[in-house]
């Protein structure tokens, strides 16, 4: 996955591209580059490493022009290097291309083009696109692109520029996200809305198989076959500062502190005015359809998968409908049994994760109704699902997901209650008390955030360790998995999450004197059992921090330290118990001097398989 941006108009093109790429760096930051048509012709500048390196090089010799394309790369084919960076050009240097996605048949295409005399300099799949376009060009860049894409297989969002037609910018979308920003006497392309939000709030969201021709004062939308189409303008109503750090040192910390608002916004108008019912007017699913559902598959990746594990507990507890949770990259390859009565729930912050999207398509092919929980309106997942519950967390920029995860939990709580209401599984009084507890969560998170200094001190202590363990039972185990992923992802400390009762079946051998163990113990009906497991690790010298529910004095006697979360009902506890774990990962990463928002080897949105 990568980020692409393009501009045509009278502004300083170089700076529009660089500013746009800064907003897209979350998609990849192995290298960056721009191609701008200047007085000298089509000029390309690219550099391995962070965008700031390219920016520095461009400041020594700026490229001046009124049309250009830019790219920030997350390497797939070919190592991060100057030569593998985008934009890629053909041998005549007259055509340049930026690409997000993967060309699956690039080797075959490369062989065909090589046989015709094309010479390749990079290891990328993208370079073949520039050569293909050059090969078929006959005076019209739109036609050349349409012809070229016919022979390409895979996923691609493209920005294409040719020196022969320096007043035309071509954009293509096929299975990778792309939007067109509509300006006055200027137009834009971008992988995502923040890239162009500084300049316009009016956008077209391209669908797969669509393309656009941008000139300074017009945008022509068409299919890849060349049929002209019209589209509604999508008006973006979120504000640019929402996507900035707002005074926090890192996006991740800002996003952790935005969680109370994200909880409130996600609940929003989904709770009836008298607070007696959950209402989900956005769902097309009828009560009758819901009543006929026999089982649920939840499918997602990474943190969203962990939200799905919590979702399983919540839905099964409230409705007694069986739920399976699958990692999206495994789902379609295990030939899942999808019945017409199976409801498939896909969860994705970005709504662009390739494996989640493929799982969604597999489910639809098998006739299932697909409900998406996503944070991005207009994303591929949102557009392809039959139903969508949007998590109103706002843009999440840090690679490590925090507010999107907890908003996904809120979405599951709301859906679980709504479903139970529909099935008549809970009486009205019970629903009202669950809703009361749900509404408390945001202020309870605020309360916990006031105690972040304690977690910071603990994080600084554990930052000197190379290994640690998270343990928990039931819902606590689901949260332990998320705590462990968060810590690994940004602090690079190796950690593992285990169901507390499973340690003695092998992993206990790894417990040595002094090793930190974080025990989640919020589920009171399992508390005694968890305490026994804590004693097992304590007896082998582990230093245990427990995360427990306020009022549980007993656990204090069994561990070295306790962090209490405010009291809530067991089924909602994950929305609170994960907060200290997010802070722990953040402060441990900081103590180790890591780049918190952009951890090594990772990108925010994984749009390749
Ligand atoms: O955008 P998605 O929710 O589909 O992304 C899924 C995962 O890539 C994502 O949650 C990833 O695990 C996070 N970086 C974890 O913090």
mmCIF file of N, CA and C and ligand atoms in Angstrom, residues 301-304 347-351 353 356 399-401 408 485-486 489 604 606, ligand 1:
data_model
loop_
_atom_site.group_PDB
_atom_site.id
_atom_site.type_symbol
_atom_site.label_atom_id
_atom_site.label_comp_id
_atom_site.label_asym_id
_atom_site.label_seq_id
_atom_site.Cartn_x
_atom_site.Cartn_y
_atom_site.Cartn_z
ATOM 1 N N UNK A 301 -8.825 -7.951 10.429
ATOM 2 C CA UNK A 301 -7.376 -8.122 10.596
ATOM 3 C C UNK A 301 -6.893 -7.332 11.811
ATOM 4 N N UNK A 302 -5.812 -7.815 12.417
ATOM 5 C CA UNK A 302 -5.102 -7.070 13.464
ATOM 6 C C UNK A 302 -6.009 -6.630 14.594
ATOM 7 N N UNK A 303 -5.922 -5.351 14.894
ATOM 8 C CA UNK A 303 -6.701 -4.791 15.992
ATOM 9 C C UNK A 303 -8.203 -4.943 15.760
ATOM 10 N N UNK A 304 -8.622 -4.795 14.508
ATOM 11 C CA UNK A 304 -10.052 -4.935 14.205
ATOM 12 C C UNK A 304 -10.502 -6.370 14.496
ATOM 13 N N UNK A 347 -14.997 -5.997 9.925
ATOM 14 C CA UNK A 347 -14.616 -4.843 10.737
ATOM 15 C C UNK A 347 -13.330 -4.268 10.161
ATOM 16 N N UNK A 348 -13.327 -2.974 9.879
ATOM 17 C CA UNK A 348 -12.115 -2.367 9.321
ATOM 18 C C UNK A 348 -12.127 -0.866 9.555
ATOM 19 N N UNK A 349 -11.122 -0.380 10.255
ATOM 20 C CA UNK A 349 -11.004 1.067 10.460
ATOM 21 C C UNK A 349 -10.996 1.771 9.121
ATOM 22 N N UNK A 350 -10.032 1.393 8.268
ATOM 23 C CA UNK A 350 -9.833 2.104 6.999
ATOM 24 C C UNK A 350 -10.896 1.771 5.966
ATOM 25 N N UNK A 351 -11.443 0.554 6.083
ATOM 26 C CA UNK A 351 -12.383 0.095 5.057
ATOM 27 C C UNK A 351 -11.682 -0.242 3.751
ATOM 28 N N UNK A 353 -8.679 -2.459 3.841
ATOM 29 C CA UNK A 353 -7.768 -3.591 4.037
ATOM 30 C C UNK A 353 -8.099 -4.694 3.021
ATOM 31 N N UNK A 356 -9.675 -8.025 4.205
ATOM 32 C CA UNK A 356 -11.033 -7.865 4.741
ATOM 33 C C UNK A 356 -12.013 -7.672 3.588
ATOM 34 N N UNK A 399 -0.319 4.789 13.249
ATOM 35 C CA UNK A 399 -0.412 3.413 12.732
ATOM 36 C C UNK A 399 -1.077 2.510 13.785
ATOM 37 N N UNK A 400 -0.710 2.711 15.048
ATOM 38 C CA UNK A 400 -1.309 1.894 16.109
ATOM 39 C C UNK A 400 -2.743 2.358 16.351
ATOM 40 N N UNK A 401 -3.657 1.461 16.157
ATOM 41 C CA UNK A 401 -5.069 1.821 16.278
ATOM 42 C C UNK A 401 -5.493 1.863 17.744
ATOM 43 N N UNK A 408 -15.036 0.533 17.657
ATOM 44 C CA UNK A 408 -15.565 -0.743 17.130
ATOM 45 C C UNK A 408 -16.244 -1.520 18.263
ATOM 46 N N UNK A 485 -0.495 -6.876 21.161
ATOM 47 C CA UNK A 485 -0.221 -6.376 19.800
ATOM 48 C C UNK A 485 0.241 -4.918 19.854
ATOM 49 N N UNK A 486 -0.456 -4.120 20.660
ATOM 50 C CA UNK A 486 -0.113 -2.692 20.737
ATOM 51 C C UNK A 486 1.322 -2.516 21.206
ATOM 52 N N UNK A 489 3.862 -3.713 18.511
ATOM 53 C CA UNK A 489 3.807 -2.869 17.324
ATOM 54 C C UNK A 489 4.628 -1.589 17.453
ATOM 55 N N UNK A 604 -0.275 2.190 7.873
ATOM 56 C CA UNK A 604 -1.598 2.322 8.481
ATOM 57 C C UNK A 604 -2.631 1.435 7.794
ATOM 58 N N UNK A 606 -3.419 -1.552 5.020
ATOM 59 C CA UNK A 606 -2.766 -2.632 4.271
ATOM 60 C C UNK A 606 -3.648 -3.022 3.086
HETATM 61 O O1 LIG B 1 -8.006 -0.573 8.642
HETATM 62 P P1 LIG B 1 -8.204 -1.897 9.299
HETATM 63 O O2 LIG B 1 -8.953 -1.814 10.580
HETATM 64 O O3 LIG B 1 -8.813 -2.917 8.382
HETATM 65 O O4 LIG B 1 -6.744 -2.393 9.654
HETATM 66 C C1 LIG B 1 -6.536 -3.666 10.182
HETATM 67 C C2 LIG B 1 -5.162 -3.797 10.768
HETATM 68 O O5 LIG B 1 -4.185 -3.612 9.772
HETATM 69 C C3 LIG B 1 -4.913 -2.802 11.889
HETATM 70 O O6 LIG B 1 -5.881 -2.914 12.889
HETATM 71 C C4 LIG B 1 -3.527 -3.014 12.522
HETATM 72 O O7 LIG B 1 -3.483 -4.245 13.175
HETATM 73 C C5 LIG B 1 -3.208 -1.861 13.472
HETATM 74 N N1 LIG B 1 -2.020 -1.205 13.033
HETATM 75 C C6 LIG B 1 -2.988 -2.269 14.880
HETATM 76 O O8 LIG B 1 -2.748 -1.173 15.698
#
